[in-house]
Structure formats: structure tokens, C-alpha cells
XYZ file of C-alpha atoms in Angstrom:
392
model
C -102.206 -50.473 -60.875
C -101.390 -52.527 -63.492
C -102.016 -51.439 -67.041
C -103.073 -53.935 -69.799
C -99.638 -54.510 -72.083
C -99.237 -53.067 -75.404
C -99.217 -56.735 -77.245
C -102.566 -57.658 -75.519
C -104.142 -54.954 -77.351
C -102.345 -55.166 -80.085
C -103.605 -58.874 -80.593
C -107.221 -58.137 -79.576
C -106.569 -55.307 -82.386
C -105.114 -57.426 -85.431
C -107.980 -60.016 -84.275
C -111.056 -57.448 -84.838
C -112.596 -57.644 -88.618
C -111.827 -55.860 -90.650
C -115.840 -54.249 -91.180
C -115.651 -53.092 -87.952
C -112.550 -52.128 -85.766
C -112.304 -52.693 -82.293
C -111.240 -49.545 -80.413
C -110.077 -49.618 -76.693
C -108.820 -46.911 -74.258
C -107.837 -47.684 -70.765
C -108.536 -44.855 -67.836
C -106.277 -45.074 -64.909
C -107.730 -42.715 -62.144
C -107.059 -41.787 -58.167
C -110.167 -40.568 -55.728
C -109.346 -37.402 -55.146
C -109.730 -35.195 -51.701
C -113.775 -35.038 -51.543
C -114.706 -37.095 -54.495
C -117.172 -39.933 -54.372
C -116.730 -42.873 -56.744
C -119.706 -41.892 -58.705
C -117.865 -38.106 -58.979
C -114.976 -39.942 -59.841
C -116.282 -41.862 -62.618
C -118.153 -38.657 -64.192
C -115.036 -36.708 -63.739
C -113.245 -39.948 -66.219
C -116.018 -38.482 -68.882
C -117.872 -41.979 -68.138
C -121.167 -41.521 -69.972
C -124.465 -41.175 -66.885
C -125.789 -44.650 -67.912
C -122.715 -46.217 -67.340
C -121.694 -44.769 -64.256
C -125.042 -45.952 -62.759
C -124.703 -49.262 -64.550
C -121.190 -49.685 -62.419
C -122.689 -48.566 -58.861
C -125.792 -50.553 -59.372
C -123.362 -53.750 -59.824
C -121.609 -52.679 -56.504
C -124.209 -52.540 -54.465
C -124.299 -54.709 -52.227
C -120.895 -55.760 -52.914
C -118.277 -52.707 -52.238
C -119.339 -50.577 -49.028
C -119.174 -47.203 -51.610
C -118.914 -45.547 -47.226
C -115.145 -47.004 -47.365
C -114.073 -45.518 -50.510
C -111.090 -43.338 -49.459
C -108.566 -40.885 -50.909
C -106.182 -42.646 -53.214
C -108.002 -45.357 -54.019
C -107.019 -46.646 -57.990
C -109.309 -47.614 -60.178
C -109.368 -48.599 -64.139
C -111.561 -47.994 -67.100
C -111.625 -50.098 -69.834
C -113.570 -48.830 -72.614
C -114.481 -50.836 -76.096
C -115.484 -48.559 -78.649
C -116.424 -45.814 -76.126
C -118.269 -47.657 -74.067
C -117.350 -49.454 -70.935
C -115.722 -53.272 -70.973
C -114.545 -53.730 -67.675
C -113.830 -52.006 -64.440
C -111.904 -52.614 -61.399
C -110.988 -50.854 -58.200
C -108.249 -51.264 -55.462
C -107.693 -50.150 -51.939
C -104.869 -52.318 -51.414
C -102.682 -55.346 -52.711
C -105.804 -57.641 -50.749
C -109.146 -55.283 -51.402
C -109.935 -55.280 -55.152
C -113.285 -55.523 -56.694
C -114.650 -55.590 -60.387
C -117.142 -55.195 -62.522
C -117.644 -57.048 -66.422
C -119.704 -56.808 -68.817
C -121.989 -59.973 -69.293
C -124.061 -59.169 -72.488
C -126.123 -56.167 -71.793
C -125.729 -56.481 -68.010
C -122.708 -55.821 -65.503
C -121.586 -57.995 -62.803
C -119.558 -56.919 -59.650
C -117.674 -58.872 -57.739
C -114.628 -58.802 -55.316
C -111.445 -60.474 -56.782
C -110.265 -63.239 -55.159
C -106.586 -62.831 -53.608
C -104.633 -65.982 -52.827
C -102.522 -65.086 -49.232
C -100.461 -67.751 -47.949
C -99.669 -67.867 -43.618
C -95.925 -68.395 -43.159
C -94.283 -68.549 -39.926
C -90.963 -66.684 -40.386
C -87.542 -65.923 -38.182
C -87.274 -61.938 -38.344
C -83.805 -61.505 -37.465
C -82.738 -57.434 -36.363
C -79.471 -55.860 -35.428
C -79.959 -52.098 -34.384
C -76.900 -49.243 -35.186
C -79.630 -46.613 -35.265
C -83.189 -47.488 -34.461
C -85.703 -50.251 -35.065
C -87.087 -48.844 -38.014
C -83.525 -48.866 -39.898
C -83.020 -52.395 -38.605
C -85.922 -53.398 -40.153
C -85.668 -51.963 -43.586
C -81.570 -53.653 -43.667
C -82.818 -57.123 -42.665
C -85.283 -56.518 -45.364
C -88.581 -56.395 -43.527
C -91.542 -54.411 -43.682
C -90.617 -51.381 -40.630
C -94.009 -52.523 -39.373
C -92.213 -55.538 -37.372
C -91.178 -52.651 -35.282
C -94.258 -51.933 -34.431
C -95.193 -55.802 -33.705
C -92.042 -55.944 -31.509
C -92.587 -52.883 -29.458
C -96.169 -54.643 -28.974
C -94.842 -57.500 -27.557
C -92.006 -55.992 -25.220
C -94.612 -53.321 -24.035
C -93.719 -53.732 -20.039
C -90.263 -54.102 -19.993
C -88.693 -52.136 -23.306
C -89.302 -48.319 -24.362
C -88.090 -48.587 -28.390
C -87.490 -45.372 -27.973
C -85.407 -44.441 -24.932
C -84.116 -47.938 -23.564
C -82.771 -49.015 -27.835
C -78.421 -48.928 -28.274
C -76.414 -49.356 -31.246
C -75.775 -53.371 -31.059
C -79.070 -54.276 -29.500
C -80.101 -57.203 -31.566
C -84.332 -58.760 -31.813
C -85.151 -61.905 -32.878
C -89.075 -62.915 -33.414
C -90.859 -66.262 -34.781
C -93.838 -64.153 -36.409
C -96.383 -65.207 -38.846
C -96.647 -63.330 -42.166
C -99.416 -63.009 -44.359
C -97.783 -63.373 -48.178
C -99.129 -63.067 -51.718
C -97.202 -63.209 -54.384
C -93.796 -62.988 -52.051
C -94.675 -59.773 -51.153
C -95.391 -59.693 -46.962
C -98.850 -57.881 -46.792
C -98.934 -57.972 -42.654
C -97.355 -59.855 -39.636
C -100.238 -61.893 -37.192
C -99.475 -63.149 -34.433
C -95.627 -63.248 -32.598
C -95.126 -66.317 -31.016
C -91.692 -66.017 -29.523
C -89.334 -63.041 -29.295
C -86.065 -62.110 -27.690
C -84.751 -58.806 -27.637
C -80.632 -58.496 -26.019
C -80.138 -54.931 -25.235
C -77.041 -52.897 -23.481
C -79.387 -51.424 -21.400
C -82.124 -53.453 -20.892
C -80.158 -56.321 -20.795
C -81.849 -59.975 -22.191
C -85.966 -60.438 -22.535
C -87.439 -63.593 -23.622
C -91.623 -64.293 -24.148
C -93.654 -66.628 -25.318
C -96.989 -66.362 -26.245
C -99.512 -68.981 -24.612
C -103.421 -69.547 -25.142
C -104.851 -70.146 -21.837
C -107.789 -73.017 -21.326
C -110.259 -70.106 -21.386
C -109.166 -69.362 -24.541
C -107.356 -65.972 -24.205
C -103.271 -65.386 -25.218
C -100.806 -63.808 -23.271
C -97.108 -63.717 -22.952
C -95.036 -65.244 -20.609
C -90.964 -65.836 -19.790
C -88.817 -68.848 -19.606
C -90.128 -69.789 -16.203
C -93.649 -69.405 -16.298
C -93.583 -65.309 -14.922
C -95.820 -63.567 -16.576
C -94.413 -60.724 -19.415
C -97.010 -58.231 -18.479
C -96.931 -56.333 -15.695
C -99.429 -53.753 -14.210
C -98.388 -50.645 -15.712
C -96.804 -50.315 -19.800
C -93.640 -48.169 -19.670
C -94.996 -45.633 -22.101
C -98.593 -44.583 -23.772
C -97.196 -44.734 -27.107
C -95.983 -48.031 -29.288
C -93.044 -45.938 -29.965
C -92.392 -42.052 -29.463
C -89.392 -40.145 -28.435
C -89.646 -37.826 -25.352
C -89.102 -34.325 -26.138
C -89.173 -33.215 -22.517
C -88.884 -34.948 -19.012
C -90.630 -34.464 -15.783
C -89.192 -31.943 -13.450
C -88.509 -28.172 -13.895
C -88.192 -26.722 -16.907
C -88.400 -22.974 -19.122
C -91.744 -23.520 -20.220
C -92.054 -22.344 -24.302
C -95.205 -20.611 -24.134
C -95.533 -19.185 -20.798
C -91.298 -18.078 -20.959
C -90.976 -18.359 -17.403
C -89.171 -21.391 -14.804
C -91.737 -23.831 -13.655
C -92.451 -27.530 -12.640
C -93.498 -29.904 -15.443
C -95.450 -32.457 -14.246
C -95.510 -35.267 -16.866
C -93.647 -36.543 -19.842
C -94.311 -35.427 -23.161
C -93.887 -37.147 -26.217
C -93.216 -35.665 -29.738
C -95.766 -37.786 -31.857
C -98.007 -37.046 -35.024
C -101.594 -36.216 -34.480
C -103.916 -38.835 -34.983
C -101.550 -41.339 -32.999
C -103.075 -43.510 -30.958
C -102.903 -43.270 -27.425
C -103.079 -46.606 -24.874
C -104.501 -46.888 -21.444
C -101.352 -47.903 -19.177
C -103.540 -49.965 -17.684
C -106.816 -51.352 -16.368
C -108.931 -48.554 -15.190
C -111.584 -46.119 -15.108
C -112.338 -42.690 -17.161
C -113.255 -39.826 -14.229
C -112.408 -37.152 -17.072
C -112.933 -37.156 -20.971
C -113.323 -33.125 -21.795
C -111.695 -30.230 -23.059
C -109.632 -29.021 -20.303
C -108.556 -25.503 -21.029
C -104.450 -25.230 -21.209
C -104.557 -29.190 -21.268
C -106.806 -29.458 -24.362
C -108.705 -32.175 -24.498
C -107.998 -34.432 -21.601
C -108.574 -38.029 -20.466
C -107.963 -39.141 -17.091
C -108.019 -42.036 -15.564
C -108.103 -43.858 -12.170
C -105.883 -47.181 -11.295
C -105.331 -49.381 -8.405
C -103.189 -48.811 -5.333
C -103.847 -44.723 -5.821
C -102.457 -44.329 -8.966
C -103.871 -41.987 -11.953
C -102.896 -40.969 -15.169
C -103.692 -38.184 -17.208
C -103.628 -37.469 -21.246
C -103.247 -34.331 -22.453
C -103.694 -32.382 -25.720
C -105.434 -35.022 -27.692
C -107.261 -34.621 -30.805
C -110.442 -37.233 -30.307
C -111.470 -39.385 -27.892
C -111.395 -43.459 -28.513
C -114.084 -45.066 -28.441
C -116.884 -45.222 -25.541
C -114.530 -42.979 -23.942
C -116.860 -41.301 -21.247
C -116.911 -40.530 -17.096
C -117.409 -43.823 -15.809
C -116.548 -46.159 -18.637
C -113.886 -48.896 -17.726
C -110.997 -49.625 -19.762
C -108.922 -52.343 -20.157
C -104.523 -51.653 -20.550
C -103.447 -51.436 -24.029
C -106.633 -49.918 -25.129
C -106.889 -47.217 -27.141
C -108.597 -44.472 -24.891
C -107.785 -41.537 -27.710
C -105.169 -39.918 -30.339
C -102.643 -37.503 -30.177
C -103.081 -34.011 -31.161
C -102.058 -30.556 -29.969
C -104.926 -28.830 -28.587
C -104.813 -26.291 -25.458
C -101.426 -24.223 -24.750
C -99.434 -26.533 -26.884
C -96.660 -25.516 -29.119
C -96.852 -28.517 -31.240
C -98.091 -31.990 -31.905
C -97.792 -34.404 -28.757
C -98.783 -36.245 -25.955
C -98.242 -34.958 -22.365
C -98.367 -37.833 -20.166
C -99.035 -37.731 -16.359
C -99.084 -39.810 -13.508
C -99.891 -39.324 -10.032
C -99.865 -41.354 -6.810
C -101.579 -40.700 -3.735
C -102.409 -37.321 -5.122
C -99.017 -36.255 -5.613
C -97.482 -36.623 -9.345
C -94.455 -39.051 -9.500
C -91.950 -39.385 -13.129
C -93.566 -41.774 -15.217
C -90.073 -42.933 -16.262
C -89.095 -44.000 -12.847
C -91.564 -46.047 -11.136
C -90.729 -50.087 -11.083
C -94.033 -52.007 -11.517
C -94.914 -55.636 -10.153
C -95.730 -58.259 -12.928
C -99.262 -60.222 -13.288
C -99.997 -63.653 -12.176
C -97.481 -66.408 -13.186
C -98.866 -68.841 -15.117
C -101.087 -71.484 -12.436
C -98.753 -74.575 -11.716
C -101.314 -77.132 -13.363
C -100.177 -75.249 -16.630
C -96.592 -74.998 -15.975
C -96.071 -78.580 -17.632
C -97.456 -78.011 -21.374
C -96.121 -74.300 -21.527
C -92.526 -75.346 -20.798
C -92.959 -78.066 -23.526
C -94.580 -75.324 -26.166
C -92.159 -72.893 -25.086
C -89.035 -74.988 -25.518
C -90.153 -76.117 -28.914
C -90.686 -72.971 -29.727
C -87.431 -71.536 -28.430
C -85.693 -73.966 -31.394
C -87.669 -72.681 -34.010
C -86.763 -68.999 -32.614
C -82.719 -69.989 -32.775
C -83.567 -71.578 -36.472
C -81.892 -69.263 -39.559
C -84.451 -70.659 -42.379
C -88.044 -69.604 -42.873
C -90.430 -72.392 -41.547
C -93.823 -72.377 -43.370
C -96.955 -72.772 -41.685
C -98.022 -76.803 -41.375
C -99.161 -78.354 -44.361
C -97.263 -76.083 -46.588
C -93.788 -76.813 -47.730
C -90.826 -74.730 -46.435
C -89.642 -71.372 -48.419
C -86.453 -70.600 -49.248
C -84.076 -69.250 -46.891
């Protein structure tokens, strides 16, 4: 939050006459753990009148329901009483509220955001997350990229020291600061284990996007290789001492060490049979696939969603979050799969991809993806059309 500089008010001091001084104080505050904006504004010794005065002008304007913990906002008070206000949720979501004669007037502020399309270039010696913060990007990109390679890379287990990602992403800028990445349109990832991946993404006549290879083959297949964007595995399927019940036994699953509240996907297309507390599995959600496959979700702390017996759901959906609920001995997901009633390793099974693209389309992807493939092996920044290129 920025505060008004010294020499501002100096000026708007030297410029009041000399009958009557101007005095003004500026109030930076936080929302604090159960405090409404109108507590908030009390608890900054804002007289009663004013305070309602500054939600009246809101209304209608700021949902007050969205105001979270650690919001900033600023007081700006002219001889006691209140000049100007403003409030911020982020570098995007800021809203105000002026004095216009005996009246105030809210409104949100304006932010300018420009749409770049950018080269994010990673090398890996540790993990993603330190690749991106050395190349200089937001870590988030990880989290894009990890989208992207969903079928075919687990950034967690399948990542070595000398991997290197490339991705032609759009950013959303203001004031050359990167506020979020949209949509990827290419992406390459060349890995020591996983060897070299390649996608493009492709809006089909119908109007929906997907990713495809070099060829045509479609980048999805019918099962993701994990339930997580990215999570490390903190214990395999097979036998194993369990921690809470100190004796030898079978594990049937994966689990994943992961912060509660994280969400959780469908692996794929399917339907809920089970969306309950399930005694030593805490709350569970299971679901049935095609071919005789199901998968089960253990010791979550909500459910997504329309997550109920019945309901269908679609793969990369979120069906619920992490948590560690039942006979759990800390946060994470355990992650089963069966197969003809019998449970299988997650990590093992080798799924078929979707449809190709149709032949008629073959034509104008291979154009779009070759001219896409040059921008993907270009160093500079290109800027979206119509804007002129940044800086590389």
C-alpha cells in the first residue's frame, strides 16, 4: 500500500491559509482474523457517520461478502474528518471512495493490464519451483506446466537435475509486474527420464481447446498420472509398517504428502458411488471409470462441489481437498485404484491416449502448430498482436 509522500503533504500544507490550517493524517490498516470492514473502520477510530457514509458508497459496488483477511485499506483524513478512502485485495482489485462536496462516491479503480505472449524458458538442478524463481518467473508457471503435461509427466517423481521446459504462455502484465499466466499455447518439456514431450494447444470447430502432439495424437490420455498438480509421495503401494496401527500390512494406494485445503482432481471421467465419512479413511470419495476401473480418495477435508452418489464428473475436476481426517498421522491424500475389484499401483499402469485429432483437421493444426513451434524456439518476448514487442 502505497503511502502519500512527505512533499505532497507538505505542499498541500504550505498551500492552506494561513486563517485556517489544513491538517491531514493518513491510516494504513489490515482486516484482521474475524473483522468486517465496518469493524475495521470503527476499530481506525473512524467517527459512526463516516463509517456508514463509506459502506453506503460501496454498496452496490464492493461485494462487502468477499472482504478477506489481509485485505489493506487507507484513511485519509482532512482535519479529522474523512477525505478519501481506498481498499485493495490485490495489485488488480482496488476500489475507492472521495469525497464530492457533502456526499461520497465509490468506485472501483481502473487497472490498465496488458496480454503478452512470452517464451518461459526453465532449466531444473532441483525442482520446478527453483527453476522458476532463477529464470525469473512467477513459481506459478510450475503450476501452468504441470497443467499442461498432466498425462505424461509427474513434476514430482518423473523431474532430474538437467531437465529443461520451454512454454509460449500468455501473461497478464501491469506495470511490468506479471499478475497471472492464461492460456499455454505450446510447451516442450526434455527430461532424463521421461524423455522429450511436445503439445500444442488447438480450439476445435465446436469451440472447445485441447492439446495435441506433433502428429496430430492427442496429449491427453484416459487416466492423469497423479490426483495432485504437484505432490511428492511419501509412501508407495505395497507392504509397509503401518505408523498408527505399528504392525506389517498391505497398503493399498499411494499417498501423497500435501497441505490441507489442496485440491484434489478426478483422474478421469466418471461417476461418484461414495462421498461420506468413511471411518479410518475419513472422508472419502470414490469413484467409478470405464473398463472396471475405480478410484478412491481418502482423508479429505471437504467435498468439491456437487460432489454427491450419482453425480458425474468430468477428469481434471476438482471432486474435493486434501486434509487428514480418519486414522491419519498427518496432512495428505491417499490415493487408490482398483481394477476388476482387485487394487493395482497407481504408479504403474500405462494408459491409452484420446482420439487423434479427425483427419479433416489434420491440415490447419499442422500449419498452427508449426508456426507456433517457431515462436516456441524464439529467445525474445513476442507481444500479443497489435502491441509492439517488449524487450528481451
Amino acid at each position: 500500500m502505497r503511502i502519500a509522500p512527505l512533499c505532497l503533504l507538505a505542499a498541500l500544507l504550505a498551500g492552506a491559509s494561513s486563517e485556517a490550517a489544513v491538517r491531514y493524517e493518513i491510516k494504513n490498516r489490515r482486516i484482521e482474523p474475524r473483522q468486517t470492514l465496518a469493524g475495521a473502520l470503527h476499530e481506525a477510530q473512524l467517527p459512526d457517520t463516516q463509517v456508514t457514509a463509506v459502506i453506503a458508497a460501496l454498496e452496490g459496488v464492493f461485494d462487502f461478502r468477499k472482504s478477506r483477511v489481509g485485505d489493506q485499506f487507507r484513511l485519509v483524513l482532512r482535519n479529522g474528518e474523512l477525505d478519501f478512502f481506498d481498499y485493495r485485495q490485490s495489485m488488480v482489485d482496488e476500489w475507492q471512495v472521495r469525497r464530492d462536496g457533502e456526499k461520497y462516491v465509490g468506485s472501483k479503480r481502473a487497472i490498465e493490464v496488458e496480454k503478452q505472449v512470452a517464451v518461459v524458458a526453465l532449466e531444473i538442478q532441483t525442482s520446478l519451483y527453483e527453476a522458476a524463481v532463477d529464470a525469473g518467473e512467477d513459481p506459478a508457471i510450475g503450476m501452468v506446466l504441470a497443467d499442461v503435461f498432466a498425462w505424461d509427466i509427474d513434476f514430482y517423481r518423473d523431474v532430474r537435475k538437467g531437465d529443461t521446459a520451454r512454454a509460449l504462455v500468455e501473461k497478464f502484465v501491469s506495470k511490468g509486474r506479471v499478475l497471472r499466466y492464461g492460456e499455454v499455447l505450446a510447451a516442450q518439456y526434455t527430461g532424463g527420464l521421461v524423455g522429450p514431450k511436445k503439445v500444442f494447444r488447438y480450439v476445435l470447430p465446436d469451440g472447445q481447446p485441447n492439446y495435441f502432439q506433433e502428429d496430430g495424437a492427442s496429449a491427453k490420455k484416459t487416466f492423469l498420472k497423479s490426483p495432485l498438480k504437484y505432490a511428492h509421495v511419501t509412501s508407495k503401494f505395497g507392504s509397509r509398517f503401518h505408523p498408527v496401527l505399528q504392525y506389517l500390512k498391505n497398503h493399498n494406494g499411494v499417498d501423497y504428502g500435501t497441505p490441507i485445503g489442496t485440491p484434489v482432481w478426478a483422474v478421469a471421467d466418471g461417476t461418484v458411488t461414495q462421498a461420506a465419512y468413511s471411518g479410518a479413511a475419513g472422508n472419502m470419495v470414490v469413484l467409478r471409470h470405464a473398463n472396471g476401473y475405480e478410484t478412491q480418495y481418502m482423508h479429505l477435508s471437504k467435498f468439491g462441489e456437487g460432489i454427491r452418489v450419482g453425480s458425474r464428473v468430468s477428469q481434471k475436476q476438482v471432486i474435493a481437498y486434501s486434509g487428514n481426517t480418519g486414522r491419519s498421522t498427518g496432512p495428505h491424500l491417499h490415493f487408490g485404484m482398483k481394477r476388476g475389484g482387485g487394487y493395482t499401483n497407481p504408479l504403474n499402469q500405462k494408459f491409452p491416449r484420446a482420439d487423434p485429432l479427425p483427419k479433416t483437421l489434420l491440415p490447419d493444426f499442422l500449419a498452427k502448430a508449426q508456426e507456433l513451434a517457431g515462436q516456441l524456439e524464439a529467445v525474445s518476448v513476442a507481444a500479443v498482436a497489435g502491441q509492439a514487442p517488449a524487450a528481451p
